[in-house]
XYZ file of C-alpha atoms in Angstrom:
730
model
C -25.095 -1.509 24.860
C -27.056 1.810 24.557
C -23.866 3.736 25.052
C -22.372 1.242 22.267
C -25.120 2.331 19.937
C -24.388 5.689 20.129
C -20.807 5.011 19.839
C -21.688 3.642 17.021
C -24.302 5.943 15.202
C -21.447 9.035 16.078
C -19.513 6.788 13.634
C -20.964 5.472 11.479
C -22.690 8.910 10.196
C -18.954 10.189 10.491
C -17.316 7.819 8.103
C -20.287 8.256 5.774
C -19.506 11.680 5.056
C -15.348 10.039 4.926
C -16.627 8.032 2.395
C -18.471 10.889 0.283
C -15.499 12.853 0.308
C -16.616 15.896 2.532
C -13.865 16.549 4.539
C -10.968 18.385 2.538
C -7.066 16.335 2.928
C -4.517 17.779 4.633
C -2.402 19.461 1.422
C -5.394 20.898 0.487
C -5.965 22.704 4.467
C -2.704 23.739 4.740
C -2.911 25.318 0.618
C -6.164 27.652 2.361
C -3.912 28.629 5.506
C -1.013 30.003 3.390
C -4.061 31.261 0.091
C -5.255 33.292 3.089
C -1.743 34.384 5.432
C -0.101 35.827 1.643
C -3.825 37.579 1.065
C -3.799 39.266 4.526
C -0.500 40.386 3.452
C -1.426 42.068 0.466
C -4.385 44.487 1.769
C -1.916 45.380 4.403
C 0.784 46.585 1.352
C -2.779 47.868 -0.414
C -3.682 49.808 2.930
C -0.195 51.036 3.429
C 0.199 52.355 -0.320
C -3.205 54.169 -0.083
C -2.238 55.957 2.690
C 1.074 57.440 1.419
C -1.739 58.212 -1.664
C -3.301 60.682 0.600
C -0.993 62.130 2.407
C -1.098 61.038 5.684
C 1.388 61.797 8.219
C 4.342 59.416 8.885
C 2.654 58.229 12.296
C -0.271 56.949 10.638
C 1.265 55.868 8.084
C 3.178 53.397 9.976
C 0.298 52.358 11.638
C -1.791 51.591 8.354
C -3.408 48.615 8.172
C -6.084 45.914 7.581
C -7.432 42.849 8.671
C -9.176 39.333 6.910
C -11.396 37.402 8.598
C -13.598 34.704 7.798
C -17.058 33.898 7.541
C -19.552 30.931 6.288
C -18.217 27.309 5.684
C -14.994 27.901 5.946
C -15.677 29.611 9.762
C -18.217 27.014 11.172
C -15.461 24.183 9.903
C -17.970 22.268 7.736
C -16.327 22.946 4.616
C -15.197 20.329 1.827
C -12.607 20.068 -0.881
C -12.992 23.321 -3.693
C -14.843 25.150 -1.606
C -14.822 29.019 -1.206
C -13.781 30.868 1.165
C -15.663 33.332 2.087
C -13.154 36.112 3.658
C -14.033 39.632 4.810
C -11.581 42.574 3.767
C -11.983 45.286 7.600
C -9.523 48.562 6.420
C -9.955 52.208 8.022
C -12.250 55.026 7.220
C -9.630 57.211 4.686
C -9.872 53.216 2.447
C -12.855 54.101 0.375
C -15.017 51.221 -1.146
C -15.452 52.148 -4.109
C -12.169 54.066 -5.569
C -9.450 51.951 -2.934
C -10.819 48.382 -2.336
C -12.496 48.216 -6.498
C -10.102 50.429 -7.934
C -6.615 50.365 -6.367
C -7.197 46.748 -4.874
C -8.743 45.344 -8.052
C -6.303 46.689 -10.084
C -3.016 45.189 -7.712
C -4.914 41.429 -8.368
C -5.176 42.203 -11.767
C -1.463 41.995 -12.148
C -1.295 38.986 -10.088
C -0.121 35.930 -11.762
C -1.370 33.685 -8.862
C -4.652 34.820 -9.178
C -7.355 34.514 -12.029
C -10.803 34.710 -12.468
C -10.782 38.163 -11.074
C -14.667 39.103 -11.292
C -16.425 41.990 -8.796
C -19.682 42.822 -7.951
C -19.853 46.347 -6.712
C -23.598 47.193 -6.985
C -24.078 43.590 -5.223
C -26.805 43.916 -1.678
C -23.336 42.774 0.019
C -20.168 44.185 -2.600
C -18.158 41.613 -3.202
C -14.647 40.616 -5.593
C -15.036 36.912 -6.552
C -11.459 35.249 -7.487
C -9.776 32.396 -7.738
C -5.679 32.646 -5.708
C -4.206 30.112 -6.490
C -6.474 27.371 -7.439
C -8.468 28.601 -4.105
C -11.674 29.999 -4.671
C -12.586 33.350 -2.883
C -14.731 35.157 -1.883
C -14.137 38.891 -0.222
C -16.221 41.285 0.624
C -14.803 44.999 2.274
C -16.110 46.643 5.123
C -14.750 50.045 6.053
C -14.578 51.192 9.734
C -14.706 54.369 11.234
C -11.384 53.714 12.831
C -8.159 55.302 11.400
C -5.547 52.888 12.281
C -7.304 49.196 12.893
C -5.668 46.784 15.166
C -4.975 43.822 14.856
C -7.035 42.521 17.449
C -9.699 43.648 16.112
C -12.597 42.180 17.921
C -15.502 42.695 15.455
C -17.843 41.171 18.160
C -18.993 44.627 19.234
C -21.761 46.437 18.664
C -19.195 49.370 18.924
C -17.390 48.365 15.550
C -20.407 49.482 13.833
C -20.129 52.489 14.811
C -21.031 55.052 11.827
C -20.717 52.669 10.009
C -22.691 52.644 6.116
C -24.975 50.095 5.370
C -23.029 47.968 3.065
C -20.122 47.864 5.900
C -22.576 46.464 8.739
C -24.161 44.127 5.724
C -20.639 43.193 5.453
C -19.757 42.864 8.541
C -22.821 40.689 9.960
C -21.191 37.747 7.829
C -18.921 37.202 10.689
C -20.524 38.526 13.519
C -22.855 36.040 12.638
C -20.880 33.469 12.267
C -18.831 33.693 15.512
C -21.868 34.095 17.358
C -23.502 30.431 16.364
C -20.047 29.478 18.053
C -21.197 30.664 20.868
C -25.069 29.445 21.045
C -24.472 25.929 20.159
C -23.831 23.575 23.642
C -21.986 21.106 21.220
C -19.725 22.311 17.997
C -18.217 19.132 16.650
C -21.452 17.789 16.962
C -22.775 21.026 15.962
C -20.006 20.332 12.944
C -21.140 17.271 12.511
C -24.643 17.616 11.615
C -24.778 20.950 10.154
C -22.118 18.549 7.350
C -24.226 15.908 6.761
C -27.136 19.137 6.654
C -25.590 20.066 3.731
C -25.005 17.445 1.728
C -28.525 16.644 1.883
C -30.388 19.868 0.831
C -27.153 19.426 -2.384
C -28.517 16.864 -3.308
C -32.411 17.845 -2.943
C -31.823 20.635 -5.151
C -33.143 23.206 -1.839
C -29.249 24.756 -1.251
C -29.452 27.534 -2.827
C -29.682 30.596 -1.604
C -30.004 32.532 -5.229
C -33.109 30.329 -5.970
C -35.232 31.223 -3.725
C -34.046 28.232 -1.821
C -31.650 28.277 1.708
C -27.469 29.027 1.449
C -25.300 28.338 3.976
C -26.060 30.558 6.702
C -29.260 29.026 7.091
C -28.729 26.040 7.233
C -26.439 26.123 9.923
C -29.178 28.865 11.832
C -31.655 26.089 11.666
C -29.287 22.859 12.713
C -28.138 25.093 15.381
C -31.101 25.725 16.575
C -32.013 21.782 16.869
C -28.657 21.467 18.449
C -29.465 23.389 20.955
C -33.465 22.409 21.540
C -31.588 18.760 22.098
C -27.735 19.790 23.457
C -26.942 16.085 24.591
C -28.510 13.881 20.713
C -25.433 12.454 19.027
C -25.575 14.295 15.376
C -27.166 11.018 13.778
C -30.481 12.262 16.250
C -30.133 15.124 15.456
C -30.827 14.504 11.887
C -34.095 13.041 12.575
C -34.984 15.311 14.878
C -34.432 18.771 12.717
C -36.792 16.486 10.188
C -39.020 16.184 13.339
C -39.608 19.489 14.136
C -39.728 21.561 10.630
C -41.656 19.257 8.809
C -43.774 20.435 12.062
C -43.203 24.134 11.795
C -45.571 26.373 11.080
C -43.891 29.195 9.114
C -44.321 32.194 9.020
C -42.752 31.699 12.178
C -39.302 32.882 12.932
C -36.415 30.490 13.955
C -34.301 32.000 16.662
C -31.228 30.955 18.664
C -31.090 34.078 21.015
C -33.849 37.044 21.924
C -34.269 39.534 19.227
C -31.910 42.785 21.106
C -33.043 46.293 19.597
C -29.211 47.472 20.573
C -28.013 51.097 21.428
C -27.460 51.997 17.503
C -30.103 52.591 16.091
C -30.200 50.068 13.368
C -32.856 48.695 11.630
C -33.733 44.532 12.970
C -36.310 42.033 12.005
C -39.328 43.653 13.066
C -42.485 42.383 11.479
C -44.494 44.954 13.596
C -42.848 48.114 12.648
C -41.425 47.013 9.025
C -43.705 46.374 6.719
C -41.880 43.911 3.998
C -40.732 41.715 7.478
C -44.054 41.022 7.461
C -44.723 39.616 3.875
C -41.480 36.264 4.770
C -42.512 33.471 4.181
C -39.363 31.732 6.306
C -38.108 33.546 8.515
C -34.883 32.909 9.667
C -33.063 35.273 12.449
C -29.753 36.221 12.437
C -27.718 36.670 16.134
C -25.775 39.266 16.230
C -26.763 42.868 15.832
C -28.530 43.875 13.488
C -31.042 41.008 14.014
C -31.498 40.183 10.342
C -33.653 37.712 8.214
C -31.325 35.428 6.698
C -34.781 33.753 4.036
C -35.931 36.615 2.720
C -35.304 34.909 -0.528
C -38.157 32.349 0.059
C -40.693 32.295 -2.332
C -44.824 30.659 -1.668
C -42.797 27.865 -4.001
C -40.176 26.846 -2.965
C -40.436 26.955 0.887
C -43.421 24.138 -0.662
C -40.708 21.886 -2.125
C -38.958 22.708 1.258
C -41.231 21.916 3.283
C -42.658 18.209 1.112
C -38.651 17.160 1.566
C -38.394 17.627 5.182
C -41.751 15.742 5.253
C -39.851 13.757 3.308
C -36.784 12.877 4.926
C -39.048 12.588 8.517
C -40.653 9.926 6.283
C -37.504 8.734 6.209
C -35.863 8.434 9.699
C -38.542 7.624 10.686
C -38.346 4.301 8.613
C -35.345 4.056 10.004
C -35.593 3.817 13.890
C -38.582 1.333 12.528
C -35.747 -0.302 11.079
C -37.198 -1.242 7.451
C -35.853 -2.836 4.774
C -34.748 -1.366 1.921
C -34.182 1.776 3.753
C -30.615 3.399 5.227
C -28.476 6.942 4.884
C -28.375 6.709 1.477
C -31.402 6.419 0.953
C -32.459 10.037 2.502
C -28.797 11.006 0.144
C -30.909 9.861 -3.052
C -30.254 12.617 -5.163
C -33.708 14.673 -6.078
C -34.710 13.207 -9.768
C -35.679 17.146 -10.785
C -35.795 16.214 -14.905
C -38.041 12.757 -14.104
C -39.924 15.083 -11.335
C -42.298 16.998 -14.218
C -44.075 17.464 -17.185
C -43.544 21.036 -18.384
C -40.068 23.108 -17.708
C -39.224 26.688 -18.603
C -35.605 27.224 -19.879
C -33.938 29.689 -20.097
C -30.720 29.767 -21.635
C -28.239 33.060 -21.984
C -25.018 33.260 -23.667
C -21.619 35.828 -24.350
C -18.886 36.367 -27.136
C -16.082 35.331 -24.491
C -15.588 33.815 -20.993
C -15.042 36.792 -19.004
C -18.388 38.750 -20.446
C -20.514 35.177 -19.629
C -19.025 35.250 -15.852
C -19.944 38.635 -15.093
C -23.501 37.588 -17.337
C -24.438 34.872 -15.776
C -24.066 36.766 -12.046
C -26.505 39.179 -13.249
C -29.049 36.534 -14.559
C -28.156 34.235 -11.303
C -29.662 37.629 -8.739
C -31.980 37.967 -11.138
C -33.876 34.029 -11.532
C -35.435 34.139 -8.217
C -37.492 37.768 -10.337
C -39.178 35.551 -12.479
C -40.125 33.141 -10.009
C -41.989 35.327 -7.647
C -43.245 37.305 -11.217
C -44.930 34.124 -12.304
C -46.720 33.061 -8.809
C -47.518 37.092 -8.626
C -49.451 36.772 -12.075
C -51.024 33.573 -11.501
C -52.280 33.898 -8.309
C -49.588 30.840 -7.413
C -51.979 28.835 -9.691
C -48.298 27.836 -11.476
C -46.006 26.538 -9.412
C -42.544 26.914 -10.058
C -39.752 24.607 -9.319
C -36.470 26.367 -9.613
C -33.250 23.825 -10.534
C -30.391 25.838 -7.950
C -27.267 25.149 -11.017
C -26.576 25.722 -14.467
C -26.250 23.270 -17.527
C -23.227 23.612 -20.050
C -23.517 22.284 -23.837
C -19.844 21.330 -24.407
C -20.988 21.827 -27.536
C -21.505 26.114 -27.228
C -18.544 27.042 -24.917
C -20.036 30.395 -24.064
C -23.610 29.192 -23.693
C -25.886 28.293 -20.616
C -29.038 27.376 -19.711
C -30.971 27.072 -16.699
C -34.552 25.395 -16.309
C -37.783 25.709 -14.124
C -40.186 22.762 -13.395
C -43.711 24.160 -14.005
C -46.553 22.232 -12.496
C -50.568 23.253 -11.940
C -51.481 24.067 -7.886
C -51.908 20.830 -6.356
C -56.195 20.301 -4.647
C -57.946 22.984 -7.262
C -59.643 21.591 -9.964
C -59.661 21.628 -13.023
C -61.222 23.142 -16.292
C -61.936 22.214 -18.953
C -59.492 23.526 -21.462
C -57.987 26.399 -18.830
C -54.582 27.638 -19.867
C -51.850 30.112 -18.795
C -50.596 33.298 -19.882
C -47.305 33.795 -18.894
C -46.448 35.847 -22.185
C -46.034 39.619 -20.274
C -44.526 37.898 -17.415
C -41.538 36.664 -19.742
C -40.927 39.919 -21.496
C -41.400 41.807 -17.884
C -38.872 39.780 -16.694
C -36.169 40.029 -20.155
C -36.778 43.752 -19.681
C -35.541 43.341 -15.972
C -31.519 41.792 -17.131
C -31.837 43.965 -20.663
C -31.539 46.374 -17.229
C -28.029 44.927 -16.524
C -25.706 47.916 -16.011
C -22.676 46.050 -17.670
C -23.682 45.009 -20.759
C -21.679 44.284 -23.669
C -22.474 43.441 -27.314
C -23.273 39.199 -27.339
C -24.751 38.827 -24.150
C -27.963 37.163 -24.850
C -31.064 35.463 -23.215
C -33.876 34.001 -24.372
C -36.866 32.255 -22.477
C -39.068 28.696 -23.969
C -41.217 26.527 -22.396
C -40.337 22.860 -22.822
C -41.607 19.404 -21.688
C -39.889 16.320 -20.636
C -39.117 14.591 -23.842
C -37.884 17.850 -25.490
C -35.595 18.357 -22.789
C -31.860 18.659 -24.559
C -29.236 15.510 -23.863
C -26.457 17.719 -21.565
C -28.535 17.921 -18.324
C -28.362 14.701 -18.458
C -24.966 12.299 -16.190
C -23.020 11.977 -18.382
C -25.096 13.735 -21.575
C -27.124 10.137 -21.718
C -30.883 10.904 -21.687
C -32.119 7.567 -19.215
C -34.136 4.864 -21.387
C -36.808 4.714 -18.629
C -37.572 6.642 -15.527
C -35.538 6.030 -12.187
C -37.515 2.793 -9.827
C -36.116 1.550 -7.099
C -36.141 4.613 -4.819
C -37.991 6.038 -2.234
C -39.211 8.819 -4.508
C -40.040 6.325 -7.094
C -41.945 3.540 -4.814
C -43.615 6.856 -2.647
C -44.846 7.877 -6.212
C -46.282 4.424 -6.899
C -48.082 3.876 -3.528
C -49.839 7.206 -4.121
C -50.830 6.021 -7.420
C -52.244 2.918 -5.882
C -53.901 5.216 -3.521
C -55.528 7.409 -6.012
C -57.111 4.789 -6.845
C -58.735 2.796 -4.293
C -60.035 5.849 -2.888
C -62.359 7.879 -4.806
C -61.758 11.370 -5.471
C -58.469 11.031 -3.806
C -56.246 13.307 -4.387
C -52.983 11.991 -6.135
C -50.800 15.462 -6.464
C -50.428 15.849 -2.235
C -46.779 15.453 -2.713
C -45.996 18.894 -3.636
C -48.660 20.731 -1.551
C -47.497 21.687 2.708
C -47.463 25.422 2.046
C -50.704 26.164 -0.321
C -52.891 27.186 3.075
C -50.099 30.095 2.913
C -52.690 31.542 -0.097
C -55.390 33.467 0.791
C -59.043 32.630 -0.177
C -59.972 34.171 -2.991
C -56.534 34.447 -4.381
C -57.026 30.073 -4.283
C -59.906 30.685 -6.678
C -58.606 33.324 -8.681
C -58.374 33.247 -12.489
C -55.874 33.195 -15.088
C -55.177 33.664 -18.778
C -53.221 30.836 -20.791
C -50.164 30.515 -22.997
C -47.134 28.622 -24.942
C -43.999 29.694 -26.459
C -43.890 29.998 -30.580
C -43.215 26.633 -32.330
C -39.032 27.047 -32.122
C -39.416 27.148 -28.558
C -38.720 31.011 -27.337
C -40.401 33.528 -26.262
C -41.612 36.422 -28.597
C -42.619 39.813 -27.849
C -45.644 41.080 -29.485
C -45.662 38.185 -32.078
C -49.564 36.126 -31.347
C -48.455 32.461 -31.847
C -50.414 30.357 -32.129
C -50.260 27.021 -31.175
C -50.965 23.566 -28.567
C -49.394 20.546 -26.939
C -51.128 17.452 -26.103
C -52.998 16.824 -23.042
C -50.781 15.249 -21.302
C -48.286 18.367 -20.540
C -49.167 22.270 -20.619
C -52.054 23.137 -22.875
C -50.375 26.935 -22.744
C -52.509 28.497 -26.007
C -50.883 32.022 -26.585
C -54.041 34.513 -27.840
C -52.771 37.789 -29.394
C -52.668 40.383 -26.928
C -52.066 43.822 -26.571
C -49.162 43.979 -23.678
C -49.497 48.111 -23.874
C -52.920 47.570 -22.470
C -51.625 44.930 -19.548
C -48.806 46.941 -18.601
C -51.197 49.796 -18.134
C -53.616 50.402 -15.502
C -54.946 46.735 -15.746
C -52.396 45.654 -14.553
C -51.879 47.759 -12.005
C -55.956 47.021 -10.856
C -54.045 43.416 -10.759
C -51.036 44.025 -8.456
C -53.099 45.900 -6.586
C -55.602 43.400 -5.575
C -53.164 40.876 -4.982
C -50.582 42.920 -2.479
C -53.969 43.498 -0.834
C -54.607 40.000 -0.916
C -51.974 38.733 0.758
C -51.609 42.176 2.918
C -54.628 39.597 4.648
C -53.097 36.589 4.164
C -49.787 37.586 6.652
C -51.457 38.748 9.464
C -49.651 35.531 11.434
C -47.404 37.456 11.335
C -48.228 40.634 12.807
C -47.779 41.134 17.110
C -49.405 44.798 18.583
C -47.462 46.734 20.456
C -46.374 49.992 22.497
C -44.196 52.209 22.606
C -41.775 49.662 21.715
C -42.746 47.338 23.599
C -44.722 43.547 23.031
C -48.025 43.148 23.708
C -48.260 39.766 22.813
C -46.709 36.223 22.587
C -43.917 35.571 19.758
C -42.943 32.510 18.402
C -39.662 30.490 18.066
C -38.955 32.035 21.438
C -35.157 30.987 21.576
C -35.775 30.775 25.983
C -36.932 26.809 24.501
C -33.277 25.519 25.978
C -33.735 21.903 25.678
C -36.469 19.074 24.382
C -35.344 15.817 24.851
C -36.974 12.555 24.009
C -36.230 9.146 24.189
C -39.029 6.623 24.166
C -42.111 6.189 21.154
C -44.396 6.773 23.438
C -43.326 10.752 23.639
C -44.155 11.658 20.261
C -46.628 13.532 21.450
C -45.754 15.104 24.647
C -42.203 16.092 22.056
C -44.949 17.506 18.888
C -46.606 19.437 22.285
C -43.127 20.576 22.994
C -42.617 22.149 19.405
C -45.770 24.272 19.311
C -45.529 25.342 22.531
C -41.439 26.824 21.374
C -44.101 28.557 18.746
C -46.282 29.929 20.624
C -44.264 30.858 23.275
C -44.112 35.004 24.225
C -41.281 36.783 22.594
C -39.466 39.927 24.633
C -37.141 42.452 22.140
C -35.313 43.198 25.370
C -35.364 40.839 27.344
C -31.013 38.591 27.001
C -30.934 34.710 26.015
C -29.548 33.178 29.132
C -25.909 32.683 29.182
C -25.256 28.809 29.144
C -28.105 26.092 27.686
C -29.441 23.594 29.933
C -28.623 19.986 29.594
C -32.015 18.561 28.834
C -31.241 15.665 28.229
C -34.100 12.408 28.542
C -33.038 11.298 31.627
C -34.175 7.803 31.328
C -33.795 6.911 34.673
C -35.450 9.510 35.617
C -38.621 8.544 33.942
C -37.754 4.133 35.267
C -38.150 6.622 38.702
C -41.455 8.018 38.361
C -43.197 5.381 36.510
C -41.976 2.666 40.125
C -43.345 5.533 42.664
C -45.925 5.620 40.473
C -46.729 1.923 40.546
C -46.317 1.886 44.184
C -48.437 4.653 44.927
C -51.534 3.553 42.285
C -54.171 4.121 44.753
C -53.129 7.572 45.602
C -54.035 11.087 43.633
C -50.151 11.911 44.167
C -48.918 9.060 42.129
C -50.447 9.722 39.032
C -49.582 13.517 38.415
C -45.773 12.451 39.527
C -45.369 10.789 36.666
C -47.032 13.208 34.201
C -44.999 15.733 36.098
C -41.636 13.366 35.369
C -42.681 13.305 31.571
C -43.180 16.990 31.552
C -39.800 18.633 33.385
C -37.405 16.931 30.182
C -39.360 19.287 28.719
C -37.502 23.137 28.694
C -39.599 25.354 30.838
C -40.919 28.216 28.507
C -42.058 30.666 30.595
C -38.871 30.647 32.170
C -41.457 29.226 35.602
C -39.616 27.499 38.549
C -38.073 24.277 38.224
C -39.946 21.187 40.459
C -37.347 20.936 43.480
C -38.454 17.004 43.484
C -37.296 16.273 40.342
C -34.331 18.347 39.551
C -33.226 19.397 42.818
C -30.003 21.247 40.714
C -32.101 23.636 39.263
C -31.165 21.764 35.697
C -34.519 20.396 34.515
C -37.951 23.038 34.311
C -41.457 22.099 35.143
C -43.792 22.331 31.421
C -46.451 24.366 32.029
C -49.729 22.664 29.360
C -49.278 23.842 26.404
C -52.025 26.194 25.100
C -52.661 25.584 21.704
C -54.379 29.150 20.811
C -52.505 31.611 18.096
C -49.463 32.508 18.612
C -50.449 35.824 18.165
C -52.909 37.191 19.845
C -53.232 40.109 19.765
C -53.936 40.621 15.400
C -56.187 42.737 14.455
C -58.337 40.906 11.472
C -57.917 42.740 8.882
C -60.829 43.498 6.525
C -61.801 41.482 4.109
C -60.820 41.680 0.553
C -64.062 42.324 -1.909
C -63.239 39.171 -4.130
C -62.598 40.934 -8.281
C -63.078 40.239 -11.106
C -59.850 38.733 -12.445
C -58.443 40.704 -15.477
C -56.630 37.308 -17.055
C -57.982 34.165 -17.115
C -57.019 31.043 -16.149
C -57.022 27.867 -18.394
C -55.098 25.027 -17.578
C -56.043 21.136 -19.423
C -53.617 19.370 -17.638
C -50.183 20.831 -15.351
C -49.582 17.516 -13.076
C -46.745 16.818 -11.510
C -45.151 13.757 -13.231
C -46.136 10.592 -11.082
């Protein structure tokens, strides 16, 4: 019966993903393979052409070669219809990036009729050329190796491939190396792929799939799912989805997620290490790549986006719990309900951009999208995290304006903070700084314009709604609407209850004196556009943000006063980031580090094991970490052995009057968990060494050797905070 249920759940998930069109057709798969083959031929022709132009000898000219690798969703096997293909071109030392890749190869692609929408981005953190080849979207990176000849059987997983490579090459190679390492570290690739398809679909439906917007991108979700697969190596996809939400709802960020131990390597490349690298201490949601040099793949996450994702994890956990209890009106469709972004808030920030032609708009969009995260960060910083932002990961276009594009951010007051009468925000200077930063685009052309405006929910343009039709009334009958109603009823029945608890999971990350800080407030002009240097007086109804402009000298705020504010904020954040510091001595770890990948498996089948599972997750996040300790080659298969538990219970029942009997039950319950410290296994319970005995969890701080920072003196804020009402819609 249990086997039938497992098979039913597996095929149900698979069929559900089929029904929502997450698998490409056979024809499209063949088309992608043909495009990749053609692209490989093109780069081989390209490298021979530049080798001849640079006067290489006949032997090197004959052996001149370049090779195409894939990574990302295509390499992982989780891509869907119409998805782009992440590709990497590996070339020899004499093929430069600036002159040859973005020069000669770009020119070759321009002259090909099957290549359209060619868009080079040489100044990106990872330089890339984006284009469509026979209708297939391609992102092409370039890695310049120190080799004169690129062998056809090149293995880029070897660390030696990074020898004498520049930073851009290391970053470009990282995608392929990480993807291959993930596939090596997950216990069952097919279960991993199915679960990852589920989680990617869920993240897109809930609006939390976008690295550039400050959420998580494809590689981040792959790493999170891979860790769950390691913890539950024998679980089917339906259970892995449930355990995903259970584990990450309890995860205490900024504890890092690791698939394997971080290796220092022999090439001296910088790896993620908050003990040595000051910038790493400020990462809010570290998800570490498993290939050398190990990096944080989620450095874009902000306080606001982390809070949003934690709320979504909690929502997913509650729905999965309800499904496990067979509650009515709760199923997979409930889990994948799209987030109604334009019903969720009363106030929004609207960013409009435009250009004179399609090519300029495409380039302008790419640049603005890469800077939108900075607007979120600036608003958080300048309002001391009191004004929370929810960026929408997509863009919107008005069909009546073909060279026009809009982005939106939901705005709300931080939940759980008392609101003073007449208190408001001032974000004029913040918006001005953002627009100035965007205007620094080196390839900016006439006609590339940007404007920022505040809009209320009732004034949202129709083109943001499906079909261009504004709904007559808010959505009802969804999980979110039911929970909102329950919270509203609860707040009325419990005096003093906070009715805004949905979006406050990560508020504890903000230092106490940051929470109590106050800032000044503003509102855009009646036309809805922020205009620098104009003293605009206006008021919105009390049901929305009451942002009132007061005439201020922007130069004064941009001077020494602003520096004092930012210095105060930096000191405060530094004090709140001690949780990711570990003291070191001669490069060795003195204290424990959380997220230890040596926790190889968790297994639970009975409802009364949730407390034990919670303790095990605590253990994962507080286990010791040694930088130079290798990760075990094989994962222990530790999925729950129900028969073993039953035998232990029977043994306990036959020895009720014997203290050894109760001891055996406790050991059996703990034996389903993996030993965190590599301790000896219980020979009585696992003669093959497959099950390790779990030591009692020490509920202590993950970093016991952290030196407490000196308290930051409270300073009078330079910007007065003012709200009337800035609440999330319920």
